[in-house]
PDB file of C-alpha atoms in Angstrom:
ATOM      1  CA  MET R   5      86.130 -49.675 -44.218  1.00  0.00           C
ATOM      2  CA  SER R   6      83.745 -46.905 -43.297  1.00  0.00           C
ATOM      3  CA  ALA R   7      86.541 -44.620 -42.103  1.00  0.00           C
ATOM      4  CA  GLY R   8      87.874 -44.544 -45.658  1.00  0.00           C
ATOM      5  CA  TRP R   9      86.386 -41.162 -46.450  1.00  0.00           C
ATOM      6  CA  ALA R  10      89.062 -39.482 -44.322  1.00  0.00           C
ATOM      7  CA  GLU R  11      91.811 -40.707 -46.659  1.00  0.00           C
ATOM      8  CA  GLN R  12      90.151 -39.431 -49.828  1.00  0.00           C
ATOM      9  CA  ARG R  13      91.769 -36.331 -51.257  1.00  0.00           C
ATOM     10  CA  GLU R  14      89.605 -33.437 -52.398  1.00  0.00           C
ATOM     11  CA  ARG R  15      89.303 -33.348 -56.178  1.00  0.00           C
ATOM     12  CA  GLY R  16      89.132 -30.194 -58.256  1.00  0.00           C
ATOM     13  CA  ASN R  17      90.932 -26.941 -57.492  1.00  0.00           C
ATOM     14  CA  ARG R  18      90.194 -23.503 -56.126  1.00  0.00           C
ATOM     15  CA  LEU R  19      90.126 -21.840 -59.577  1.00  0.00           C
ATOM     16  CA  ALA R  20      87.612 -24.329 -60.977  1.00  0.00           C
ATOM     17  CA  VAL R  21      85.308 -23.872 -57.989  1.00  0.00           C
ATOM     18  CA  ALA R  22      85.633 -20.085 -58.274  1.00  0.00           C
ATOM     19  CA  ILE R  23      84.710 -20.214 -61.980  1.00  0.00           C
ATOM     20  CA  ILE R  24      81.632 -22.323 -61.253  1.00  0.00           C
ATOM     21  CA  ARG R  25      80.661 -19.887 -58.507  1.00  0.00           C
ATOM     22  CA  TRP R  26      81.043 -16.930 -60.892  1.00  0.00           C
ATOM     23  CA  VAL R  27      78.966 -18.592 -63.612  1.00  0.00           C
ATOM     24  CA  ALA R  28      76.252 -19.465 -61.092  1.00  0.00           C
ATOM     25  CA  LEU R  29      75.978 -15.973 -59.658  1.00  0.00           C
ATOM     26  CA  HIS R  30      76.408 -13.953 -62.871  1.00  0.00           C
ATOM     27  CA  LEU R  31      74.937 -16.120 -65.615  1.00  0.00           C
ATOM     28  CA  GLY R  32      72.265 -17.835 -63.553  1.00  0.00           C
ATOM     29  CA  ARG R  33      71.300 -21.310 -62.464  1.00  0.00           C
ATOM     30  CA  PRO R  34      70.294 -22.680 -65.931  1.00  0.00           C
ATOM     31  CA  ALA R  35      73.706 -21.765 -67.364  1.00  0.00           C
ATOM     32  CA  ALA R  36      75.517 -23.139 -64.336  1.00  0.00           C
ATOM     33  CA  ARG R  37      73.634 -26.427 -64.544  1.00  0.00           C
ATOM     34  CA  LEU R  38      75.032 -26.955 -68.038  1.00  0.00           C
ATOM     35  CA  LEU R  39      78.425 -27.294 -66.350  1.00  0.00           C
ATOM     36  CA  LEU R  40      77.150 -30.330 -64.465  1.00  0.00           C
ATOM     37  CA  TYR R  41      77.549 -32.513 -67.551  1.00  0.00           C
ATOM     38  CA  PRO R  42      81.310 -31.968 -68.091  1.00  0.00           C
ATOM     39  CA  ILE R  43      81.801 -32.099 -64.320  1.00  0.00           C
ATOM     40  CA  THR R  44      80.009 -35.452 -64.160  1.00  0.00           C
ATOM     41  CA  LEU R  45      82.089 -36.735 -67.079  1.00  0.00           C
ATOM     42  CA  TYR R  46      85.309 -35.571 -65.412  1.00  0.00           C
ATOM     43  CA  PHE R  47      84.560 -37.418 -62.190  1.00  0.00           C
ATOM     44  CA  LEU R  48      83.254 -40.437 -64.068  1.00  0.00           C
ATOM     45  CA  VAL R  49      86.634 -40.714 -65.824  1.00  0.00           C
ATOM     46  CA  ARG R  50      89.070 -39.479 -63.159  1.00  0.00           C
ATOM     47  CA  ALA R  51      87.535 -40.506 -59.820  1.00  0.00           C
ATOM     48  CA  GLY R  52      88.081 -44.255 -60.049  1.00  0.00           C
ATOM     49  CA  PRO R  53      87.631 -45.190 -56.353  1.00  0.00           C
ATOM     50  CA  GLN R  54      84.490 -43.061 -56.040  1.00  0.00           C
ATOM     51  CA  ARG R  55      83.111 -44.473 -59.284  1.00  0.00           C
ATOM     52  CA  ALA R  56      83.686 -48.023 -58.030  1.00  0.00           C
ATOM     53  CA  ALA R  57      82.127 -47.208 -54.637  1.00  0.00           C
ATOM     54  CA  SER R  58      79.049 -45.790 -56.365  1.00  0.00           C
ATOM     55  CA  ARG R  59      78.680 -48.917 -58.464  1.00  0.00           C
ATOM     56  CA  ARG R  60      78.965 -51.185 -55.399  1.00  0.00           C
ATOM     57  CA  PHE R  61      76.500 -49.108 -53.388  1.00  0.00           C
ATOM     58  CA  LEU R  62      73.871 -48.998 -56.135  1.00  0.00           C
ATOM     59  CA  ALA R  63      74.232 -52.744 -56.684  1.00  0.00           C
ATOM     60  CA  GLN R  64      73.919 -53.433 -52.960  1.00  0.00           C
ATOM     61  CA  ILE R  65      70.679 -51.541 -52.466  1.00  0.00           C
ATOM     62  CA  SER R  66      69.039 -52.650 -55.722  1.00  0.00           C
ATOM     63  CA  GLY R  67      70.186 -56.266 -55.751  1.00  0.00           C
ATOM     64  CA  ARG R  68      71.422 -56.057 -59.342  1.00  0.00           C
ATOM     65  CA  PRO R  69      74.540 -54.759 -61.108  1.00  0.00           C
ATOM     66  CA  ALA R  70      74.746 -51.008 -61.629  1.00  0.00           C
ATOM     67  CA  GLY R  71      75.641 -49.709 -65.085  1.00  0.00           C
ATOM     68  CA  LEU R  72      77.723 -46.698 -66.020  1.00  0.00           C
ATOM     69  CA  ALA R  73      74.583 -44.630 -66.677  1.00  0.00           C
ATOM     70  CA  GLN R  74      73.418 -45.179 -63.101  1.00  0.00           C
ATOM     71  CA  VAL R  75      76.819 -44.205 -61.734  1.00  0.00           C
ATOM     72  CA  ALA R  76      76.764 -41.060 -63.895  1.00  0.00           C
ATOM     73  CA  ARG R  77      73.319 -40.189 -62.533  1.00  0.00           C
ATOM     74  CA  HIS R  78      74.639 -40.679 -59.002  1.00  0.00           C
ATOM     75  CA  ILE R  79      77.590 -38.329 -59.585  1.00  0.00           C
ATOM     76  CA  HIS R  80      75.357 -35.793 -61.375  1.00  0.00           C
ATOM     77  CA  CYS R  81      72.990 -35.713 -58.375  1.00  0.00           C
ATOM     78  CA  PHE R  82      75.910 -35.026 -56.043  1.00  0.00           C
ATOM     79  CA  ALA R  83      77.269 -32.283 -58.311  1.00  0.00           C
ATOM     80  CA  ALA R  84      73.818 -30.676 -58.513  1.00  0.00           C
ATOM     81  CA  THR R  85      73.570 -30.349 -54.734  1.00  0.00           C
ATOM     82  CA  ILE R  86      77.081 -28.871 -54.550  1.00  0.00           C
ATOM     83  CA  LEU R  87      76.094 -26.297 -57.175  1.00  0.00           C
ATOM     84  CA  ASP R  88      72.951 -25.423 -55.251  1.00  0.00           C
ATOM     85  CA  ARG R  89      75.126 -24.711 -52.224  1.00  0.00           C
ATOM     86  CA  VAL R  90      76.199 -21.569 -54.088  1.00  0.00           C
ATOM     87  CA  PHE R  91      72.624 -20.294 -54.266  1.00  0.00           C
ATOM     88  CA  LEU R  92      71.771 -21.362 -50.723  1.00  0.00           C
ATOM     89  CA  ILE R  93      74.836 -19.711 -49.207  1.00  0.00           C
ATOM     90  CA  ALA R  94      74.378 -16.574 -51.335  1.00  0.00           C
ATOM     91  CA  GLY R  95      70.829 -16.169 -50.022  1.00  0.00           C
ATOM     92  CA  ARG R  96      69.096 -17.080 -53.278  1.00  0.00           C
ATOM     93  CA  GLN R  97      66.863 -19.806 -51.854  1.00  0.00           C
ATOM     94  CA  SER R  98      63.968 -18.470 -53.943  1.00  0.00           C
ATOM     95  CA  LEU R  99      65.520 -20.247 -56.941  1.00  0.00           C
ATOM     96  CA  LEU R 100      64.832 -23.564 -55.233  1.00  0.00           C
ATOM     97  CA  ALA R 101      61.523 -25.215 -54.406  1.00  0.00           C
ATOM     98  CA  VAL R 102      62.020 -26.553 -50.870  1.00  0.00           C
ATOM     99  CA  ARG R 103      59.171 -28.476 -49.250  1.00  0.00           C
ATOM    100  CA  LEU R 104      59.302 -28.977 -45.482  1.00  0.00           C
ATOM    101  CA  HIS R 105      57.869 -32.061 -43.789  1.00  0.00           C
ATOM    102  CA  GLY R 106      57.535 -32.330 -40.018  1.00  0.00           C
ATOM    103  CA  GLU R 107      58.568 -28.712 -39.492  1.00  0.00           C
ATOM    104  CA  GLY R 108      56.188 -28.592 -36.525  1.00  0.00           C
ATOM    105  CA  TRP R 109      58.663 -30.575 -34.433  1.00  0.00           C
ATOM    106  CA  VAL R 110      61.261 -27.844 -34.958  1.00  0.00           C
ATOM    107  CA  THR R 111      58.840 -24.967 -34.445  1.00  0.00           C
ATOM    108  CA  GLU R 112      57.557 -26.441 -31.181  1.00  0.00           C
ATOM    109  CA  LEU R 113      60.993 -26.924 -29.657  1.00  0.00           C
ATOM    110  CA  VAL R 114      62.318 -23.522 -30.772  1.00  0.00           C
ATOM    111  CA  ALA R 115      59.214 -21.783 -29.395  1.00  0.00           C
ATOM    112  CA  SER R 116      59.660 -23.544 -26.046  1.00  0.00           C
ATOM    113  CA  GLY R 117      63.234 -22.303 -25.730  1.00  0.00           C
ATOM    114  CA  GLN R 118      64.497 -25.863 -25.473  1.00  0.00           C
ATOM    115  CA  GLY R 119      67.864 -26.497 -27.077  1.00  0.00           C
ATOM    116  CA  PHE R 120      68.093 -29.677 -29.124  1.00  0.00           C
ATOM    117  CA  LEU R 121      70.278 -31.716 -31.462  1.00  0.00           C
ATOM    118  CA  LEU R 122      69.465 -32.099 -35.152  1.00  0.00           C
ATOM    119  CA  LEU R 123      71.042 -35.316 -36.414  1.00  0.00           C
ATOM    120  CA  GLY R 124      71.581 -35.597 -40.162  1.00  0.00           C
ATOM    121  CA  SER R 125      73.732 -37.572 -42.585  1.00  0.00           C
ATOM    122  CA  HIS R 126      75.536 -37.455 -45.930  1.00  0.00           C
ATOM    123  CA  LEU R 127      72.264 -38.304 -47.629  1.00  0.00           C
ATOM    124  CA  GLY R 128      71.188 -35.338 -49.744  1.00  0.00           C
ATOM    125  CA  SER R 129      71.920 -31.753 -48.798  1.00  0.00           C
ATOM    126  CA  PHE R 130      72.652 -30.605 -45.263  1.00  0.00           C
ATOM    127  CA  GLU R 131      73.287 -27.119 -46.685  1.00  0.00           C
ATOM    128  CA  VAL R 132      69.528 -26.645 -47.115  1.00  0.00           C
ATOM    129  CA  LEU R 133      69.182 -26.768 -43.353  1.00  0.00           C
ATOM    130  CA  ARG R 134      72.157 -24.496 -42.683  1.00  0.00           C
ATOM    131  CA  ALA R 135      70.855 -21.871 -45.120  1.00  0.00           C
ATOM    132  CA  LEU R 136      67.442 -21.967 -43.460  1.00  0.00           C
ATOM    133  CA  GLY R 137      69.137 -21.510 -40.107  1.00  0.00           C
ATOM    134  CA  VAL R 138      71.027 -18.419 -41.249  1.00  0.00           C
ATOM    135  CA  GLU R 139      68.087 -16.797 -43.029  1.00  0.00           C
ATOM    136  CA  ARG R 140      65.480 -17.564 -40.385  1.00  0.00           C
ATOM    137  CA  GLU R 141      66.378 -16.161 -36.990  1.00  0.00           C
ATOM    138  CA  ARG R 142      63.812 -18.447 -35.387  1.00  0.00           C
ATOM    139  CA  LEU R 143      66.205 -21.341 -36.047  1.00  0.00           C
ATOM    140  CA  PRO R 144      69.347 -20.462 -34.034  1.00  0.00           C
ATOM    141  CA  LEU R 145      71.525 -23.109 -35.653  1.00  0.00           C
ATOM    142  CA  LYS R 146      75.113 -24.172 -35.060  1.00  0.00           C
ATOM    143  CA  ILE R 147      76.760 -26.939 -37.079  1.00  0.00           C
ATOM    144  CA  LEU R 148      79.247 -29.350 -35.518  1.00  0.00           C
ATOM    145  CA  MET R 149      81.667 -30.248 -38.313  1.00  0.00           C
ATOM    146  CA  GLN R 150      85.256 -30.623 -39.476  1.00  0.00           C
ATOM    147  CA  PRO R 151      85.878 -27.436 -41.507  1.00  0.00           C
ATOM    148  CA  GLU R 152      89.130 -28.782 -42.963  1.00  0.00           C
ATOM    149  CA  HIS R 153      87.263 -31.497 -44.886  1.00  0.00           C
ATOM    150  CA  ASN R 154      86.533 -30.391 -48.484  1.00  0.00           C
ATOM    151  CA  GLU R 155      88.504 -27.258 -47.619  1.00  0.00           C
ATOM    152  CA  ILE R 156      88.592 -25.826 -51.155  1.00  0.00           C
ATOM    153  CA  ILE R 157      84.827 -25.880 -51.665  1.00  0.00           C
ATOM    154  CA  THR R 158      84.162 -24.757 -48.095  1.00  0.00           C
ATOM    155  CA  THR R 159      86.555 -21.785 -48.296  1.00  0.00           C
ATOM    156  CA  VAL R 160      85.439 -20.541 -51.721  1.00  0.00           C
ATOM    157  CA  LEU R 161      81.741 -20.791 -50.936  1.00  0.00           C
ATOM    158  CA  ALA R 162      81.988 -19.435 -47.396  1.00  0.00           C
ATOM    159  CA  ALA R 163      83.250 -16.146 -48.836  1.00  0.00           C
ATOM    160  CA  LEU R 164      79.743 -15.608 -50.233  1.00  0.00           C
ATOM    161  CA  ASN R 165      78.201 -15.358 -46.790  1.00  0.00           C
ATOM    162  CA  PRO R 166      80.373 -14.694 -43.721  1.00  0.00           C
ATOM    163  CA  GLY R 167      77.371 -15.543 -41.546  1.00  0.00           C
ATOM    164  CA  ILE R 168      77.691 -19.178 -42.583  1.00  0.00           C
ATOM    165  CA  ALA R 169      81.147 -19.474 -41.000  1.00  0.00           C
ATOM    166  CA  GLN R 170      79.725 -18.165 -37.734  1.00  0.00           C
ATOM    167  CA  THR R 171      77.417 -21.174 -37.543  1.00  0.00           C
ATOM    168  CA  VAL R 172      80.294 -23.699 -37.363  1.00  0.00           C
ATOM    169  CA  ILE R 173      81.483 -25.374 -34.154  1.00  0.00           C
ATOM    170  CA  PRO R 174      84.743 -27.140 -35.136  1.00  0.00           C
ATOM    171  CA  LEU R 175      84.939 -30.796 -34.183  1.00  0.00           C
ATOM    172  CA  GLY R 176      87.929 -31.785 -32.091  1.00  0.00           C
ATOM    173  CA  ALA R 177      88.729 -28.289 -30.825  1.00  0.00           C
ATOM    174  CA  PRO R 178      89.579 -27.859 -27.112  1.00  0.00           C
ATOM    175  CA  ASN R 179      86.365 -25.912 -26.517  1.00  0.00           C
ATOM    176  CA  THR R 180      84.036 -27.967 -28.722  1.00  0.00           C
ATOM    177  CA  LEU R 181      81.923 -29.446 -25.915  1.00  0.00           C
ATOM    178  CA  LEU R 182      81.747 -26.105 -24.139  1.00  0.00           C
ATOM    179  CA  ALA R 183      80.535 -24.397 -27.315  1.00  0.00           C
ATOM    180  CA  VAL R 184      77.889 -27.098 -27.811  1.00  0.00           C
ATOM    181  CA  LYS R 185      76.700 -26.744 -24.210  1.00  0.00           C
ATOM    182  CA  GLU R 186      76.516 -22.955 -24.463  1.00  0.00           C
ATOM    183  CA  ALA R 187      74.469 -23.176 -27.667  1.00  0.00           C
ATOM    184  CA  LEU R 188      72.044 -25.706 -26.186  1.00  0.00           C
ATOM    185  CA  ASP R 189      71.714 -23.843 -22.870  1.00  0.00           C
ATOM    186  CA  ALA R 190      70.772 -20.726 -24.842  1.00  0.00           C
ATOM    187  CA  GLY R 191      67.940 -22.627 -26.512  1.00  0.00           C
ATOM    188  CA  GLY R 192      69.857 -23.133 -29.742  1.00  0.00           C
ATOM    189  CA  VAL R 193      70.000 -25.972 -32.224  1.00  0.00           C
ATOM    190  CA  VAL R 194      73.172 -27.980 -32.835  1.00  0.00           C
ATOM    191  CA  GLY R 195      73.286 -29.927 -36.085  1.00  0.00           C
ATOM    192  CA  LEU R 196      75.643 -32.834 -36.670  1.00  0.00           C
ATOM    193  CA  LEU R 197      76.032 -35.817 -38.995  1.00  0.00           C
ATOM    194  CA  GLY R 198      75.881 -39.382 -37.753  1.00  0.00           C
ATOM    195  CA  ASP R 199      76.998 -41.627 -40.599  1.00  0.00           C
ATOM    196  CA  ARG R 200      80.792 -41.217 -40.875  1.00  0.00           C
ATOM    197  CA  ASN R 201      83.494 -42.452 -38.525  1.00  0.00           C
ATOM    198  CA  ALA R 202      86.451 -40.261 -37.739  1.00  0.00           C
ATOM    199  CA  PRO R 203      89.744 -42.179 -37.476  1.00  0.00           C
ATOM    200  CA  GLY R 204      90.076 -43.655 -33.993  1.00  0.00           C
ATOM    201  CA  GLU R 205      86.509 -42.762 -33.020  1.00  0.00           C
ATOM    202  CA  PRO R 206      84.440 -45.379 -31.135  1.00  0.00           C
ATOM    203  CA  ARG R 207      81.924 -47.022 -33.443  1.00  0.00           C
ATOM    204  CA  ILE R 208      79.044 -49.465 -33.419  1.00  0.00           C
ATOM    205  CA  ALA R 209      78.407 -52.299 -35.884  1.00  0.00           C
ATOM    206  CA  CYS R 210      74.861 -51.992 -37.290  1.00  0.00           C
ATOM    207  CA  ARG R 211      72.736 -53.764 -39.840  1.00  0.00           C
ATOM    208  CA  PHE R 212      72.387 -51.556 -42.884  1.00  0.00           C
ATOM    209  CA  PHE R 213      70.829 -52.794 -46.127  1.00  0.00           C
ATOM    210  CA  GLY R 214      71.308 -56.392 -44.986  1.00  0.00           C
ATOM    211  CA  ARG R 215      75.012 -56.089 -44.207  1.00  0.00           C
ATOM    212  CA  THR R 216      77.193 -54.815 -41.383  1.00  0.00           C
ATOM    213  CA  ALA R 217      78.366 -51.217 -41.385  1.00  0.00           C
ATOM    214  CA  SER R 218      79.975 -49.291 -38.560  1.00  0.00           C
ATOM    215  CA  PHE R 219      78.470 -46.015 -37.389  1.00  0.00           C
ATOM    216  CA  PRO R 220      80.059 -43.505 -35.009  1.00  0.00           C
ATOM    217  CA  LEU R 221      79.086 -43.659 -31.370  1.00  0.00           C
ATOM    218  CA  GLY R 222      79.852 -39.973 -30.763  1.00  0.00           C
ATOM    219  CA  PRO R 223      76.622 -38.279 -31.935  1.00  0.00           C
ATOM    220  CA  LEU R 224      74.375 -40.405 -29.720  1.00  0.00           C
ATOM    221  CA  ALA R 225      76.880 -40.235 -26.860  1.00  0.00           C
ATOM    222  CA  LEU R 226      76.606 -36.441 -27.123  1.00  0.00           C
ATOM    223  CA  ALA R 227      72.821 -36.769 -26.908  1.00  0.00           C
ATOM    224  CA  ALA R 228      73.187 -38.872 -23.757  1.00  0.00           C
ATOM    225  CA  VAL R 229      75.557 -36.370 -22.140  1.00  0.00           C
ATOM    226  CA  THR R 230      73.520 -33.269 -22.994  1.00  0.00           C
ATOM    227  CA  ARG R 231      70.143 -34.958 -22.292  1.00  0.00           C
ATOM    228  CA  VAL R 232      68.364 -32.784 -24.839  1.00  0.00           C
ATOM    229  CA  PRO R 233      65.804 -33.810 -27.488  1.00  0.00           C
ATOM    230  CA  VAL R 234      67.076 -35.200 -30.788  1.00  0.00           C
ATOM    231  CA  LEU R 235      65.389 -34.678 -34.150  1.00  0.00           C
ATOM    232  CA  LEU R 236      66.455 -36.356 -37.377  1.00  0.00           C
ATOM    233  CA  PHE R 237      66.946 -34.358 -40.568  1.00  0.00           C
ATOM    234  CA  PHE R 238      67.039 -35.469 -44.226  1.00  0.00           C
ATOM    235  CA  GLY R 239      67.293 -32.945 -47.091  1.00  0.00           C
ATOM    236  CA  LEU R 240      66.582 -34.954 -50.243  1.00  0.00           C
ATOM    237  CA  TYR R 241      67.270 -33.598 -53.717  1.00  0.00           C
ATOM    238  CA  ARG R 242      64.458 -34.501 -56.123  1.00  0.00           C
ATOM    239  CA  GLY R 243      65.925 -33.217 -59.386  1.00  0.00           C
ATOM    240  CA  GLY R 244      65.592 -29.861 -61.118  1.00  0.00           C
ATOM    241  CA  ASN R 245      65.265 -27.283 -58.357  1.00  0.00           C
ATOM    242  CA  ARG R 246      63.217 -29.446 -55.981  1.00  0.00           C
ATOM    243  CA  TYR R 247      64.115 -30.499 -52.431  1.00  0.00           C
ATOM    244  CA  ASP R 248      62.148 -32.307 -49.746  1.00  0.00           C
ATOM    245  CA  VAL R 249      63.283 -31.627 -46.183  1.00  0.00           C
ATOM    246  CA  TYR R 250      62.136 -34.143 -43.562  1.00  0.00           C
ATOM    247  CA  PHE R 251      62.272 -33.631 -39.807  1.00  0.00           C
ATOM    248  CA  GLU R 252      61.551 -36.576 -37.514  1.00  0.00           C
ATOM    249  CA  ARG R 253      61.221 -36.830 -33.765  1.00  0.00           C
ATOM    250  CA  PHE R 254      63.871 -39.273 -32.550  1.00  0.00           C
ATOM    251  CA  THR R 255      63.977 -38.998 -28.762  1.00  0.00           C
ATOM    252  CA  ASP R 256      62.945 -36.455 -26.129  1.00  0.00           C
ATOM    253  CA  ARG R 257      65.864 -37.457 -23.922  1.00  0.00           C
ATOM    254  CA  LEU R 258      68.399 -40.216 -24.242  1.00  0.00           C
ATOM    255  CA  ASP R 259      69.060 -41.800 -20.847  1.00  0.00           C
ATOM    256  CA  ALA R 260      72.089 -44.087 -20.829  1.00  0.00           C
ATOM    257  CA  PRO R 261      73.272 -44.998 -17.296  1.00  0.00           C
ATOM    258  CA  ARG R 262      76.963 -45.795 -17.255  1.00  0.00           C
ATOM    259  CA  PRO R 263      76.723 -49.565 -16.508  1.00  0.00           C
ATOM    260  CA  ARG R 264      74.651 -50.108 -19.691  1.00  0.00           C
ATOM    261  CA  ARG R 265      75.705 -47.038 -21.664  1.00  0.00           C
ATOM    262  CA  ARG R 266      77.314 -48.774 -24.635  1.00  0.00           C
ATOM    263  CA  GLU R 267      74.451 -51.278 -24.946  1.00  0.00           C
ATOM    264  CA  ILE R 268      71.826 -48.511 -24.851  1.00  0.00           C
ATOM    265  CA  LEU R 269      73.738 -46.273 -27.248  1.00  0.00           C
ATOM    266  CA  ALA R 270      74.227 -49.213 -29.642  1.00  0.00           C
ATOM    267  CA  ASP R 271      70.455 -49.648 -29.770  1.00  0.00           C
ATOM    268  CA  TRP R 272      69.934 -45.958 -30.583  1.00  0.00           C
ATOM    269  CA  VAL R 273      72.652 -45.991 -33.253  1.00  0.00           C
ATOM    270  CA  GLN R 274      70.890 -48.956 -34.871  1.00  0.00           C
ATOM    271  CA  ARG R 275      67.611 -47.012 -34.805  1.00  0.00           C
ATOM    272  CA  TYR R 276      69.365 -44.143 -36.546  1.00  0.00           C
ATOM    273  CA  ALA R 277      70.799 -46.526 -39.150  1.00  0.00           C
ATOM    274  CA  ALA R 278      67.302 -47.899 -39.775  1.00  0.00           C
ATOM    275  CA  ARG R 279      65.881 -44.431 -40.439  1.00  0.00           C
ATOM    276  CA  LEU R 280      68.831 -43.605 -42.669  1.00  0.00           C
ATOM    277  CA  GLU R 281      68.173 -46.796 -44.635  1.00  0.00           C
ATOM    278  CA  HIS R 282      64.491 -45.866 -44.967  1.00  0.00           C
ATOM    279  CA  HIS R 283      65.234 -42.466 -46.465  1.00  0.00           C
ATOM    280  CA  THR R 284      68.062 -43.820 -48.614  1.00  0.00           C
ATOM    281  CA  ARG R 285      65.577 -46.224 -50.208  1.00  0.00           C
ATOM    282  CA  MET R 286      63.413 -43.202 -51.014  1.00  0.00           C
ATOM    283  CA  ALA R 287      66.274 -41.366 -52.755  1.00  0.00           C
ATOM    284  CA  PRO R 288      69.229 -43.711 -53.455  1.00  0.00           C
ATOM    285  CA  TYR R 289      71.047 -41.265 -55.743  1.00  0.00           C
ATOM    286  CA  ASN R 290      71.268 -38.867 -52.791  1.00  0.00           C
ATOM    287  CA  TRP R 291      73.766 -41.183 -51.088  1.00  0.00           C
ATOM    288  CA  PHE R 292      76.967 -39.120 -50.962  1.00  0.00           C
ATOM    289  CA  ASN R 293      79.312 -41.479 -49.138  1.00  0.00           C
ATOM    290  CA  PHE R 294      81.553 -42.353 -52.093  1.00  0.00           C
ATOM    291  CA  TYR R 295      83.690 -44.975 -50.354  1.00  0.00           C
ATOM    292  CA  ASP R 296      83.288 -48.568 -49.116  1.00  0.00           C
ATOM    293  CA  PHE R 297      80.678 -48.066 -46.439  1.00  0.00           C
ATOM    294  CA  TRP R 298      80.163 -51.666 -45.315  1.00  0.00           C
ATOM    295  CA  ASP R 299      82.707 -53.549 -43.249  1.00  0.00           C
ATOM    296  CA  ASP R 300      80.803 -56.786 -42.438  1.00  0.00           C
ATOM    297  CA  GLY R 301      81.737 -57.197 -38.820  1.00  0.00           C
ATOM    298  CA  GLU R 302      84.970 -55.237 -38.638  1.00  0.00           C
ATOM    299  CA  GLY R 303      83.350 -52.481 -36.589  1.00  0.00           C
ATOM    300  CA  SER R 304      84.338 -52.656 -32.927  1.00  0.00           C
TER     301      SER R 304
END
């Protein structure tokens, strides 16, 4: 079930993350990347459910069984993006080669003073976008997220840059919608992820890589309520120090009258799933949902 990510416990511990952070910042990126090999081996051996989910995902999208080497590559790619979060949060983006595609959509909306939503996913690195938002004042970015998820990594890395914490709008807080509205009314950008269901959250069954997977209704419902433009965002890791960041125009305004709201939103969620599938095909090892994503009709 695609809500299974919420039950997964965070692996690793605060000391290990702190050591990796110290190595990265004091010995440099090449030395820190050497740690990726024992880290990959650790998760390959200890993270049985995630290992199995990786194998099933890679087999599903390729149409053939996935070997242990492919699973190791998948885990290594994930670990590499987590490591690069250290450099992004610490303001050392110059160590990374980030290519932007479709940046004009962002520049145009920011220049107009129009607030908008930036809808991403757990494909690749969302941290690339957040770091750009902090470092570039022309992108007044807030991130709608659950800060308690991956709390160890989030806490240890956030200490590197207090400005990062100021960009978070906590999901589920009493003033969440008010904070989103204030940010958008001020011409800001609110980023959120659209591929994971929170427990009890309304969801839509979509076709995804030829099977049925449920996607949350909330992100597109928020777009309908706020009636602001929506851009898609994909930050794909290409290996080494290379990233490709793609921005796509999704909708200028999502109109969903109440009598047909669920039907209209379901169509837009399917469109989102189709674009996510497109970019996943471009970079399958960037898929960082390490749980059973497909439910084959069990989405409501």
